[in-house]
Amino acid sequence: MSTCVCLVSLLLLLSGHEASRRYEDDFYYGTFPDGFLWSTATAAYQVEGAWNEDGKGPSIWDVYVREPGKIVGGATGDVSCDSYHNYREDVQLLKTLGVSHYRFSISWPRVMPYGNGTVINQSGLDYYNRLINELLANGIQPMVTMYHWDLPEAIEEDGGWLNGDIVDLFTGYAKLCFKTFGDRVKFWITFNEPLVVAVGGYGDGGKAPGLHQPGTYPYIVAHNIIKSHASTYRLYDEEFRALQKGQVGITLSMVYNQPKDPNSAADRDAAERASQFEHGWFAHPITVNGEYPDVMRSQVDMKSKEEGLTTSRLPHFTDDEKRRINGTADFLGLNYYTSNLASPQASPFNPPSYHSDQDVLLEQDPKWPKSGSSWLRYTPKGARAVLNWLKVTYKNMPIYVTENGVSDNNGSLHDFYRVNYYRDYLDEMLKAVRLDGCNLRGYTSWSLMDNFEWARGYSEKFGLHYVNFSDPARPRIPKDSAKFIAQVIADNGFKPPNSEEHSL
Ligand code: GBH
């Protein structure tokens, strides 16, 4: 990244332009390439409600939210935005935004109440058929996540993601999805942020199912998720791709890990280590060579040895699995929200964990503007830097931003900070495309509307639309940010204020 910036700055200087600071700081007017995909996102458990209606089985979230003290305010997703009943209204909101795509997820236990083929819930399939058909009738393409964290509880009772049997179960579920919806769905995301499942669900326990084995479980879970992803991709290749002609990828989160001191080689190494542990954990096996990143392998092997273990806590893929896993993404989905400052830190923790395995200290600069979520600060420059990191690390493969957004705690309709956030992040992404040649193909805002924000309940709101959760009808009202995003979409970027083509 810094090499790119230096080169560009040099060229600007040579060509008589002003210094690089201007290049970095100026707002960049321009448009995204033709065919750029515009989307906004939700996830089943966060918006659907109808948690036990029409034959749906319970998910691990239905169980987790009922454990005392897990969710702020004792909130649940039992009703949430009630999109199960209000999906037609949701589609009208999408139409007004002008998006080309809508990213939503399918609830596995809604279509397979036990997670396996013993019972297929036709009412659940019907719901997604109605939603997909309503989208298409309104000129909006579905962008479907198969797994956004709501595992069927019945599978968790058999060990969930810790049990290798899940690979076949997930592939069976994926097959049902391709078979039922693949005639109309051309954009598939197998998993949303597997890291959160592995570390949040099974490592630190802050997410369902709330298990706490931070040094071992995350690696086992991730291993099974990667195999499930690969098996699903291969299934699509073998049985569906020729006919359905869609694409299949995976969505990974990525904080921009900025070296705390960019001039320190140790800080730069720490930042790279953190990025490989976060993103490379999945993207490296799937897109590079079927194996975990070298730095993960050496760190976890070394730590395991120090503990006196005879085998590494980071499992190995067999040669056959490596071949099967490598090359199983048509694109990478990127969820980008914020940045961290990285520096080295010798592991102070015992027992070991995914976090201490990295030997990295991650902090945020207290000067970065805050949001409604403690982990999220306004860091637009990281958006461009992350896209450049992906470009270099994964040979410029196609990237779709599948989430980007910011929270507040009050759901204000006049959300100027959210408008600023979207404006500045999108502009950095535009620079990444136009000035740096990054292969970004689309952008998705999180979220269409305020919804159930996992352990934070309804206390942190990311919506372009306000939802009144005390009104049984759950009315949605557009915020200022919805109007802003609609304008950016209409202009396919940022047209200069004096442009005659400006659509207003
Ligand atoms: C996304 O994750 C999710 O895909 C989406 O469902 C969610 O609503 C959205 O973000 C907004 O949060 O509480 O300090 O342990 C974004 C990545 C990873 C960010 C987990 C929050 C927990 C931080 N998330 N992380 S903490």
mmCIF file of C-alpha atoms in Angstrom, residues 140-503:
data_model
loop_
_atom_site.group_PDB
_atom_site.id
_atom_site.type_symbol
_atom_site.label_atom_id
_atom_site.label_comp_id
_atom_site.label_asym_id
_atom_site.label_seq_id
_atom_site.Cartn_x
_atom_site.Cartn_y
_atom_site.Cartn_z
ATOM 1 C CA ILE A 140 -33.754 -6.630 -7.689
ATOM 2 C CA GLN A 141 -31.400 -9.623 -7.761
ATOM 3 C CA PRO A 142 -31.041 -11.838 -4.699
ATOM 4 C CA MET A 143 -27.579 -12.169 -3.120
ATOM 5 C CA VAL A 144 -27.944 -15.034 -0.708
ATOM 6 C CA THR A 145 -25.922 -15.997 2.348
ATOM 7 C CA MET A 146 -26.446 -19.610 3.344
ATOM 8 C CA TYR A 147 -25.059 -19.317 6.842
ATOM 9 C CA HIS A 148 -25.267 -16.161 8.903
ATOM 10 C CA TRP A 149 -24.729 -17.845 12.278
ATOM 11 C CA ASP A 150 -28.109 -19.519 12.985
ATOM 12 C CA LEU A 151 -27.165 -23.200 13.201
ATOM 13 C CA PRO A 152 -30.023 -25.663 13.778
ATOM 14 C CA GLU A 153 -30.008 -26.452 17.512
ATOM 15 C CA ALA A 154 -30.353 -30.159 16.737
ATOM 16 C CA ILE A 155 -26.930 -30.085 15.062
ATOM 17 C CA GLU A 156 -25.376 -28.216 17.968
ATOM 18 C CA GLU A 157 -26.602 -30.972 20.255
ATOM 19 C CA ASP A 158 -24.368 -33.333 18.269
ATOM 20 C CA GLY A 159 -21.354 -31.059 18.658
ATOM 21 C CA GLY A 160 -22.185 -28.440 16.027
ATOM 22 C CA TRP A 161 -19.160 -27.102 14.163
ATOM 23 C CA LEU A 162 -16.838 -29.198 16.341
ATOM 24 C CA ASN A 163 -18.161 -32.414 14.836
ATOM 25 C CA GLY A 164 -16.768 -33.241 11.377
ATOM 26 C CA ASP A 165 -20.124 -34.767 10.377
ATOM 27 C CA ILE A 166 -21.328 -31.228 9.844
ATOM 28 C CA VAL A 167 -19.507 -31.025 6.504
ATOM 29 C CA ASP A 168 -21.983 -33.429 4.898
ATOM 30 C CA LEU A 169 -24.939 -31.890 6.718
ATOM 31 C CA PHE A 170 -24.060 -28.412 5.491
ATOM 32 C CA THR A 171 -23.506 -29.677 1.958
ATOM 33 C CA GLY A 172 -26.940 -31.337 2.067
ATOM 34 C CA TYR A 173 -28.485 -28.045 3.133
ATOM 35 C CA ALA A 174 -26.576 -26.195 0.400
ATOM 36 C CA LYS A 175 -27.849 -28.696 -2.146
ATOM 37 C CA LEU A 176 -31.422 -28.008 -1.086
ATOM 38 C CA CYS A 177 -30.748 -24.278 -1.551
ATOM 39 C CA PHE A 178 -29.211 -24.663 -5.017
ATOM 40 C CA LYS A 179 -31.956 -27.057 -6.082
ATOM 41 C CA THR A 180 -34.824 -24.928 -4.826
ATOM 42 C CA PHE A 181 -33.620 -21.389 -5.469
ATOM 43 C CA GLY A 182 -30.698 -21.670 -7.883
ATOM 44 C CA ASP A 183 -32.852 -21.094 -10.961
ATOM 45 C CA ARG A 184 -33.279 -17.530 -9.679
ATOM 46 C CA VAL A 185 -30.337 -16.950 -7.307
ATOM 47 C CA LYS A 186 -27.039 -16.323 -9.114
ATOM 48 C CA PHE A 187 -24.989 -14.908 -6.256
ATOM 49 C CA TRP A 188 -24.230 -17.261 -3.380
ATOM 50 C CA ILE A 189 -22.243 -16.602 -0.216
ATOM 51 C CA THR A 190 -21.649 -19.828 1.722
ATOM 52 C CA PHE A 191 -20.627 -18.282 5.054
ATOM 53 C CA ASN A 192 -20.777 -14.895 6.670
ATOM 54 C CA GLU A 193 -17.694 -14.190 8.786
ATOM 55 C CA PRO A 194 -16.682 -17.688 9.834
ATOM 56 C CA LEU A 195 -14.215 -16.067 12.227
ATOM 57 C CA VAL A 196 -17.083 -14.841 14.376
ATOM 58 C CA VAL A 197 -18.556 -18.349 14.477
ATOM 59 C CA ALA A 198 -15.202 -19.869 15.426
ATOM 60 C CA VAL A 199 -13.953 -17.257 17.906
ATOM 61 C CA GLY A 200 -17.209 -15.686 19.131
ATOM 62 C CA GLY A 201 -19.281 -18.876 19.195
ATOM 63 C CA TYR A 202 -16.731 -21.418 20.398
ATOM 64 C CA GLY A 203 -13.702 -19.442 21.626
ATOM 65 C CA ASP A 204 -14.744 -16.518 23.819
ATOM 66 C CA GLY A 205 -18.415 -17.433 23.996
ATOM 67 C CA GLY A 206 -19.863 -13.977 23.250
ATOM 68 C CA LYS A 207 -22.011 -15.432 20.480
ATOM 69 C CA ALA A 208 -24.149 -18.590 20.218
ATOM 70 C CA PRO A 209 -23.616 -21.352 21.163
ATOM 71 C CA GLY A 210 -21.483 -19.596 23.807
ATOM 72 C CA LEU A 211 -18.739 -22.185 24.272
ATOM 73 C CA HIS A 212 -15.434 -21.172 25.774
ATOM 74 C CA GLN A 213 -12.305 -23.032 24.669
ATOM 75 C CA PRO A 214 -10.285 -20.191 23.162
ATOM 76 C CA GLY A 215 -7.103 -22.116 22.352
ATOM 77 C CA THR A 216 -8.582 -25.124 20.590
ATOM 78 C CA TYR A 217 -12.219 -24.864 19.502
ATOM 79 C CA PRO A 218 -11.849 -21.917 17.100
ATOM 80 C CA TYR A 219 -9.317 -23.854 15.011
ATOM 81 C CA ILE A 220 -11.482 -26.988 14.887
ATOM 82 C CA VAL A 221 -14.586 -24.993 13.984
ATOM 83 C CA ALA A 222 -12.805 -23.046 11.247
ATOM 84 C CA HIS A 223 -11.380 -26.290 9.848
ATOM 85 C CA ASN A 224 -14.865 -27.756 9.486
ATOM 86 C CA ILE A 225 -16.266 -24.540 8.042
ATOM 87 C CA ILE A 226 -13.547 -24.388 5.391
ATOM 88 C CA LYS A 227 -14.258 -28.002 4.416
ATOM 89 C CA SER A 228 -17.999 -27.282 4.309
ATOM 90 C CA HIS A 229 -17.414 -24.255 2.114
ATOM 91 C CA ALA A 230 -15.188 -26.198 -0.273
ATOM 92 C CA SER A 231 -17.569 -29.127 -0.453
ATOM 93 C CA THR A 232 -20.437 -26.745 -1.285
ATOM 94 C CA TYR A 233 -18.409 -25.047 -4.012
ATOM 95 C CA ARG A 234 -17.482 -28.421 -5.536
ATOM 96 C CA LEU A 235 -21.118 -29.483 -5.413
ATOM 97 C CA TYR A 236 -22.093 -26.350 -7.340
ATOM 98 C CA ASP A 237 -19.405 -27.092 -9.932
ATOM 99 C CA GLU A 238 -20.458 -30.705 -10.319
ATOM 100 C CA GLU A 239 -24.237 -30.411 -10.319
ATOM 101 C CA PHE A 240 -25.462 -26.862 -10.796
ATOM 102 C CA ARG A 241 -23.026 -24.427 -12.356
ATOM 103 C CA ALA A 242 -23.471 -25.415 -15.994
ATOM 104 C CA LEU A 243 -27.211 -24.934 -15.799
ATOM 105 C CA GLN A 244 -27.574 -22.153 -13.248
ATOM 106 C CA LYS A 245 -24.491 -20.088 -14.184
ATOM 107 C CA GLY A 246 -24.153 -18.357 -10.841
ATOM 108 C CA GLN A 247 -21.148 -17.552 -8.677
ATOM 109 C CA VAL A 248 -20.197 -18.874 -5.247
ATOM 110 C CA GLY A 249 -17.946 -17.159 -2.722
ATOM 111 C CA ILE A 250 -17.442 -16.529 0.978
ATOM 112 C CA THR A 251 -17.687 -13.390 3.099
ATOM 113 C CA LEU A 252 -14.840 -12.584 5.490
ATOM 114 C CA SER A 253 -14.461 -9.739 7.905
ATOM 115 C CA MET A 254 -11.398 -7.581 7.738
ATOM 116 C CA VAL A 255 -10.345 -4.890 10.105
ATOM 117 C CA TYR A 256 -7.618 -2.771 8.585
ATOM 118 C CA ASN A 257 -4.652 -3.560 10.793
ATOM 119 C CA GLN A 258 -2.482 -0.523 10.465
ATOM 120 C CA PRO A 259 1.079 -0.705 11.826
ATOM 121 C CA LYS A 260 1.083 1.462 14.932
ATOM 122 C CA ASP A 261 4.298 3.046 13.723
ATOM 123 C CA PRO A 262 4.465 2.647 9.946
ATOM 124 C CA ASN A 263 8.232 3.100 10.126
ATOM 125 C CA SER A 264 8.682 0.154 12.455
ATOM 126 C CA ALA A 265 9.300 -3.182 10.760
ATOM 127 C CA ALA A 266 8.113 -4.974 13.900
ATOM 128 C CA ASP A 267 4.789 -3.112 13.799
ATOM 129 C CA ARG A 268 4.400 -3.830 10.097
ATOM 130 C CA ASP A 269 5.005 -7.537 10.770
ATOM 131 C CA ALA A 270 2.494 -7.477 13.620
ATOM 132 C CA ALA A 271 -0.117 -5.899 11.348
ATOM 133 C CA GLU A 272 0.483 -8.512 8.679
ATOM 134 C CA ARG A 273 0.265 -11.302 11.267
ATOM 135 C CA ALA A 274 -3.063 -10.006 12.534
ATOM 136 C CA SER A 275 -4.422 -9.748 8.976
ATOM 137 C CA GLN A 276 -3.339 -13.290 8.175
ATOM 138 C CA PHE A 277 -4.946 -14.604 11.378
ATOM 139 C CA GLU A 278 -8.159 -12.749 10.613
ATOM 140 C CA HIS A 279 -8.564 -12.948 6.857
ATOM 141 C CA GLY A 280 -5.860 -15.329 5.663
ATOM 142 C CA TRP A 281 -7.151 -18.031 8.030
ATOM 143 C CA PHE A 282 -9.918 -18.609 5.466
ATOM 144 C CA ALA A 283 -8.864 -16.798 2.307
ATOM 145 C CA HIS A 284 -5.432 -18.438 2.108
ATOM 146 C CA PRO A 285 -6.586 -22.070 2.022
ATOM 147 C CA ILE A 286 -9.540 -21.203 -0.197
ATOM 148 C CA THR A 287 -7.789 -19.024 -2.757
ATOM 149 C CA VAL A 288 -4.027 -19.583 -2.492
ATOM 150 C CA ASN A 289 -2.990 -23.182 -1.844
ATOM 151 C CA GLY A 290 -5.304 -25.176 0.416
ATOM 152 C CA GLU A 291 -3.212 -24.443 3.496
ATOM 153 C CA TYR A 292 -3.305 -22.014 6.387
ATOM 154 C CA PRO A 293 -1.047 -18.957 6.074
ATOM 155 C CA ASP A 294 2.592 -19.731 6.870
ATOM 156 C CA VAL A 295 2.657 -17.257 9.730
ATOM 157 C CA MET A 296 -0.381 -18.902 11.377
ATOM 158 C CA ARG A 297 1.172 -22.309 10.956
ATOM 159 C CA SER A 298 4.450 -21.220 12.536
ATOM 160 C CA GLN A 299 2.853 -19.231 15.373
ATOM 161 C CA VAL A 300 0.361 -21.877 16.492
ATOM 162 C CA ASP A 301 2.824 -24.746 16.012
ATOM 163 C CA MET A 302 5.387 -22.898 18.107
ATOM 164 C CA LYS A 303 2.927 -22.034 20.888
ATOM 165 C CA SER A 304 1.581 -25.583 20.937
ATOM 166 C CA LYS A 305 5.118 -26.897 21.362
ATOM 167 C CA GLU A 306 5.810 -24.432 24.167
ATOM 168 C CA GLU A 307 2.782 -25.818 25.993
ATOM 169 C CA GLY A 308 4.218 -29.295 25.662
ATOM 170 C CA LEU A 309 1.617 -30.527 23.183
ATOM 171 C CA THR A 310 2.745 -33.186 20.717
ATOM 172 C CA THR A 311 0.436 -31.998 17.934
ATOM 173 C CA SER A 312 -0.361 -28.451 16.934
ATOM 174 C CA ARG A 313 -3.669 -26.922 17.981
ATOM 175 C CA LEU A 314 -3.961 -25.778 14.358
ATOM 176 C CA PRO A 315 -5.104 -28.869 12.417
ATOM 177 C CA HIS A 316 -3.732 -29.942 9.039
ATOM 178 C CA PHE A 317 -5.625 -30.643 5.850
ATOM 179 C CA THR A 318 -4.761 -33.868 4.037
ATOM 180 C CA ASP A 319 -3.259 -33.541 0.546
ATOM 181 C CA ASP A 320 -6.572 -34.561 -0.913
ATOM 182 C CA GLU A 321 -8.399 -31.935 1.149
ATOM 183 C CA LYS A 322 -5.876 -29.286 0.090
ATOM 184 C CA ARG A 323 -6.613 -29.983 -3.549
ATOM 185 C CA ARG A 324 -10.332 -29.907 -2.876
ATOM 186 C CA ILE A 325 -10.190 -26.643 -0.919
ATOM 187 C CA ASN A 326 -7.850 -24.653 -3.123
ATOM 188 C CA GLY A 327 -9.608 -22.517 -5.732
ATOM 189 C CA THR A 328 -13.104 -22.603 -4.266
ATOM 190 C CA ALA A 329 -14.143 -18.952 -4.469
ATOM 191 C CA ASP A 330 -15.371 -17.053 -7.497
ATOM 192 C CA PHE A 331 -15.045 -13.906 -5.394
ATOM 193 C CA LEU A 332 -14.261 -12.797 -1.859
ATOM 194 C CA GLY A 333 -16.933 -10.952 0.101
ATOM 195 C CA LEU A 334 -15.468 -8.310 2.379
ATOM 196 C CA ASN A 335 -17.112 -6.910 5.499
ATOM 197 C CA TYR A 336 -15.202 -3.764 6.382
ATOM 198 C CA TYR A 337 -16.112 -1.483 9.261
ATOM 199 C CA THR A 338 -13.056 -0.203 11.107
ATOM 200 C CA SER A 339 -9.295 -0.178 11.708
ATOM 201 C CA ASN A 340 -6.889 -1.149 14.458
ATOM 202 C CA LEU A 341 -3.341 -0.174 15.291
ATOM 203 C CA ALA A 342 -1.075 -3.201 15.485
ATOM 204 C CA SER A 343 2.177 -3.688 17.376
ATOM 205 C CA PRO A 344 3.981 -6.775 18.672
ATOM 206 C CA GLN A 345 3.113 -8.125 22.085
ATOM 207 C CA ALA A 346 4.565 -11.269 23.622
ATOM 208 C CA SER A 347 1.665 -13.482 24.615
ATOM 209 C CA PRO A 348 0.723 -12.568 28.173
ATOM 210 C CA PHE A 349 -2.130 -15.048 28.404
ATOM 211 C CA ASN A 350 -2.457 -18.444 29.901
ATOM 212 C CA PRO A 351 -4.336 -20.544 28.896
ATOM 213 C CA PRO A 352 -3.621 -20.049 25.199
ATOM 214 C CA SER A 353 -6.103 -18.546 22.786
ATOM 215 C CA TYR A 354 -6.557 -17.610 19.162
ATOM 216 C CA HIS A 355 -5.800 -14.032 20.233
ATOM 217 C CA SER A 356 -2.634 -14.713 22.223
ATOM 218 C CA ASP A 357 -1.355 -17.025 19.477
ATOM 219 C CA GLN A 358 -0.825 -13.946 17.324
ATOM 220 C CA ASP A 359 1.566 -12.048 19.619
ATOM 221 C CA VAL A 360 -0.110 -8.848 18.499
ATOM 222 C CA LEU A 361 -1.528 -5.955 20.460
ATOM 223 C CA LEU A 362 -4.505 -4.364 18.680
ATOM 224 C CA GLU A 363 -5.725 -0.956 19.791
ATOM 225 C CA GLN A 364 -7.673 1.938 18.407
ATOM 226 C CA ASP A 365 -6.573 5.535 18.405
ATOM 227 C CA PRO A 366 -8.788 7.396 20.904
ATOM 228 C CA LYS A 367 -8.785 10.307 18.443
ATOM 229 C CA TRP A 368 -10.724 8.298 15.845
ATOM 230 C CA PRO A 369 -14.413 9.296 16.008
ATOM 231 C CA LYS A 370 -16.606 6.801 17.872
ATOM 232 C CA SER A 371 -19.847 5.102 16.903
ATOM 233 C CA GLY A 372 -22.613 3.351 18.828
ATOM 234 C CA SER A 373 -20.451 0.196 19.084
ATOM 235 C CA SER A 374 -17.310 0.023 21.225
ATOM 236 C CA TRP A 375 -15.328 -1.865 18.562
ATOM 237 C CA LEU A 376 -16.178 0.467 15.689
ATOM 238 C CA ARG A 377 -14.532 3.801 14.990
ATOM 239 C CA TYR A 378 -14.686 5.972 11.897
ATOM 240 C CA THR A 379 -11.616 5.016 9.833
ATOM 241 C CA PRO A 380 -12.351 5.620 6.146
ATOM 242 C CA LYS A 381 -8.732 5.428 4.951
ATOM 243 C CA GLY A 382 -8.637 1.809 6.044
ATOM 244 C CA ALA A 383 -11.211 0.998 3.356
ATOM 245 C CA ARG A 384 -8.790 1.889 0.598
ATOM 246 C CA ALA A 385 -5.879 0.262 2.410
ATOM 247 C CA VAL A 386 -7.765 -3.005 2.927
ATOM 248 C CA LEU A 387 -8.711 -3.202 -0.732
ATOM 249 C CA ASN A 388 -5.083 -2.658 -1.661
ATOM 250 C CA TRP A 389 -4.003 -5.356 0.805
ATOM 251 C CA LEU A 390 -6.451 -7.796 -0.770
ATOM 252 C CA LYS A 391 -5.291 -6.836 -4.240
ATOM 253 C CA VAL A 392 -1.686 -7.648 -3.440
ATOM 254 C CA THR A 393 -2.356 -10.676 -1.244
ATOM 255 C CA TYR A 394 -4.929 -12.436 -3.418
ATOM 256 C CA LYS A 395 -3.778 -11.526 -6.925
ATOM 257 C CA ASN A 396 -6.494 -8.990 -7.541
ATOM 258 C CA MET A 397 -9.333 -11.494 -7.424
ATOM 259 C CA PRO A 398 -12.867 -10.060 -7.582
ATOM 260 C CA ILE A 399 -13.996 -8.456 -4.334
ATOM 261 C CA TYR A 400 -17.490 -7.461 -3.285
ATOM 262 C CA VAL A 401 -17.971 -5.388 -0.188
ATOM 263 C CA THR A 402 -20.775 -7.395 1.408
ATOM 264 C CA GLU A 403 -21.092 -5.189 4.502
ATOM 265 C CA ASN A 404 -20.091 -1.710 5.518
ATOM 266 C CA GLY A 405 -21.877 0.585 7.923
ATOM 267 C CA VAL A 406 -21.961 2.327 11.274
ATOM 268 C CA SER A 407 -24.077 2.240 14.420
ATOM 269 C CA ASP A 408 -25.660 4.703 16.766
ATOM 270 C CA ASN A 409 -27.683 4.090 19.908
ATOM 271 C CA ASN A 410 -30.726 6.243 19.258
ATOM 272 C CA GLY A 411 -31.865 5.413 15.731
ATOM 273 C CA SER A 412 -32.032 9.106 14.791
ATOM 274 C CA LEU A 413 -33.637 9.910 11.441
ATOM 275 C CA HIS A 414 -31.163 12.760 10.997
ATOM 276 C CA ASP A 415 -28.071 10.586 11.042
ATOM 277 C CA PHE A 416 -25.515 13.004 9.624
ATOM 278 C CA TYR A 417 -22.612 10.957 11.062
ATOM 279 C CA ARG A 418 -23.837 7.944 9.087
ATOM 280 C CA VAL A 419 -24.060 10.055 5.940
ATOM 281 C CA ASN A 420 -20.487 11.253 6.564
ATOM 282 C CA TYR A 421 -19.336 7.711 7.218
ATOM 283 C CA TYR A 422 -20.844 6.342 4.031
ATOM 284 C CA ARG A 423 -19.631 9.280 1.979
ATOM 285 C CA ASP A 424 -16.044 9.022 3.165
ATOM 286 C CA TYR A 425 -15.763 5.212 3.135
ATOM 287 C CA LEU A 426 -17.321 4.991 -0.316
ATOM 288 C CA ASP A 427 -15.020 7.674 -1.615
ATOM 289 C CA GLU A 428 -11.966 5.778 -0.349
ATOM 290 C CA MET A 429 -13.284 2.676 -2.101
ATOM 291 C CA LEU A 430 -13.773 4.697 -5.268
ATOM 292 C CA LYS A 431 -10.127 5.815 -5.031
ATOM 293 C CA ALA A 432 -9.106 2.166 -4.589
ATOM 294 C CA VAL A 433 -10.918 1.306 -7.821
ATOM 295 C CA ARG A 434 -10.020 4.329 -9.934
ATOM 296 C CA LEU A 435 -6.568 5.283 -8.665
ATOM 297 C CA ASP A 436 -5.198 1.951 -7.451
ATOM 298 C CA GLY A 437 -6.824 -0.506 -9.854
ATOM 299 C CA CYS A 438 -8.453 -2.624 -7.143
ATOM 300 C CA ASN A 439 -10.898 -5.210 -8.443
ATOM 301 C CA LEU A 440 -13.913 -4.117 -6.409
ATOM 302 C CA ARG A 441 -17.128 -5.190 -8.142
ATOM 303 C CA GLY A 442 -19.860 -4.106 -5.764
ATOM 304 C CA TYR A 443 -20.830 -2.467 -2.503
ATOM 305 C CA THR A 444 -23.306 -3.474 0.192
ATOM 306 C CA SER A 445 -24.359 -1.303 3.090
ATOM 307 C CA TRP A 446 -25.172 -2.795 6.485
ATOM 308 C CA SER A 447 -28.025 -2.591 7.082
ATOM 309 C CA LEU A 448 -31.314 -2.102 5.276
ATOM 310 C CA MET A 449 -32.884 -1.354 8.658
ATOM 311 C CA ASP A 450 -32.296 -1.322 12.406
ATOM 312 C CA ASN A 451 -32.366 -4.898 13.665
ATOM 313 C CA PHE A 452 -31.301 -7.384 16.331
ATOM 314 C CA GLU A 453 -27.596 -6.672 16.818
ATOM 315 C CA TRP A 454 -26.644 -10.037 18.363
ATOM 316 C CA ALA A 455 -25.398 -9.737 21.976
ATOM 317 C CA ARG A 456 -26.095 -6.007 21.840
ATOM 318 C CA GLY A 457 -29.806 -6.588 21.286
ATOM 319 C CA TYR A 458 -31.533 -3.477 19.973
ATOM 320 C CA SER A 459 -29.111 -1.086 21.673
ATOM 321 C CA GLU A 460 -26.889 -0.624 18.602
ATOM 322 C CA LYS A 461 -28.571 0.420 15.367
ATOM 323 C CA PHE A 462 -27.036 0.198 11.897
ATOM 324 C CA GLY A 463 -30.117 0.793 9.746
ATOM 325 C CA LEU A 464 -30.716 3.004 6.741
ATOM 326 C CA HIS A 465 -34.291 2.761 7.989
ATOM 327 C CA TYR A 466 -35.552 3.286 11.499
ATOM 328 C CA VAL A 467 -37.794 0.523 12.840
ATOM 329 C CA ASN A 468 -40.225 1.150 15.670
ATOM 330 C CA PHE A 469 -39.816 -2.020 17.746
ATOM 331 C CA SER A 470 -42.621 -1.156 20.147
ATOM 332 C CA ASP A 471 -45.229 -0.973 17.392
ATOM 333 C CA PRO A 472 -46.587 -4.438 16.492
ATOM 334 C CA ALA A 473 -46.697 -3.373 12.814
ATOM 335 C CA ARG A 474 -42.935 -2.596 12.948
ATOM 336 C CA PRO A 475 -43.178 0.431 10.649
ATOM 337 C CA ARG A 476 -39.948 1.411 8.836
ATOM 338 C CA ILE A 477 -38.973 5.040 8.228
ATOM 339 C CA PRO A 478 -36.099 6.133 5.962
ATOM 340 C CA LYS A 479 -33.261 7.980 7.651
ATOM 341 C CA ASP A 480 -31.269 10.740 5.945
ATOM 342 C CA SER A 481 -28.622 8.103 5.182
ATOM 343 C CA ALA A 482 -31.169 6.142 3.092
ATOM 344 C CA LYS A 483 -31.707 9.184 0.899
ATOM 345 C CA PHE A 484 -27.972 9.739 0.649
ATOM 346 C CA ILE A 485 -27.241 6.141 -0.358
ATOM 347 C CA ALA A 486 -30.055 6.295 -2.928
ATOM 348 C CA GLN A 487 -28.377 9.345 -4.486
ATOM 349 C CA VAL A 488 -24.960 7.679 -4.624
ATOM 350 C CA ILE A 489 -26.535 4.646 -6.276
ATOM 351 C CA ALA A 490 -28.427 6.811 -8.774
ATOM 352 C CA ASP A 491 -25.144 8.540 -9.691
ATOM 353 C CA ASN A 492 -23.093 5.325 -9.509
ATOM 354 C CA GLY A 493 -20.633 7.258 -7.351
ATOM 355 C CA PHE A 494 -19.932 10.934 -6.831
ATOM 356 C CA LYS A 495 -20.514 13.250 -9.725
ATOM 357 C CA PRO A 496 -18.858 16.660 -9.479
ATOM 358 C CA PRO A 497 -21.278 19.273 -8.143
ATOM 359 C CA ASN A 498 -21.087 21.174 -11.429
ATOM 360 C CA SER A 499 -21.754 18.117 -13.559
ATOM 361 C CA GLU A 500 -24.652 18.569 -15.952
ATOM 362 C CA GLU A 501 -25.328 14.874 -15.739
ATOM 363 C CA HIS A 502 -26.031 15.039 -12.015
ATOM 364 C CA SER A 503 -29.317 13.271 -11.599
#
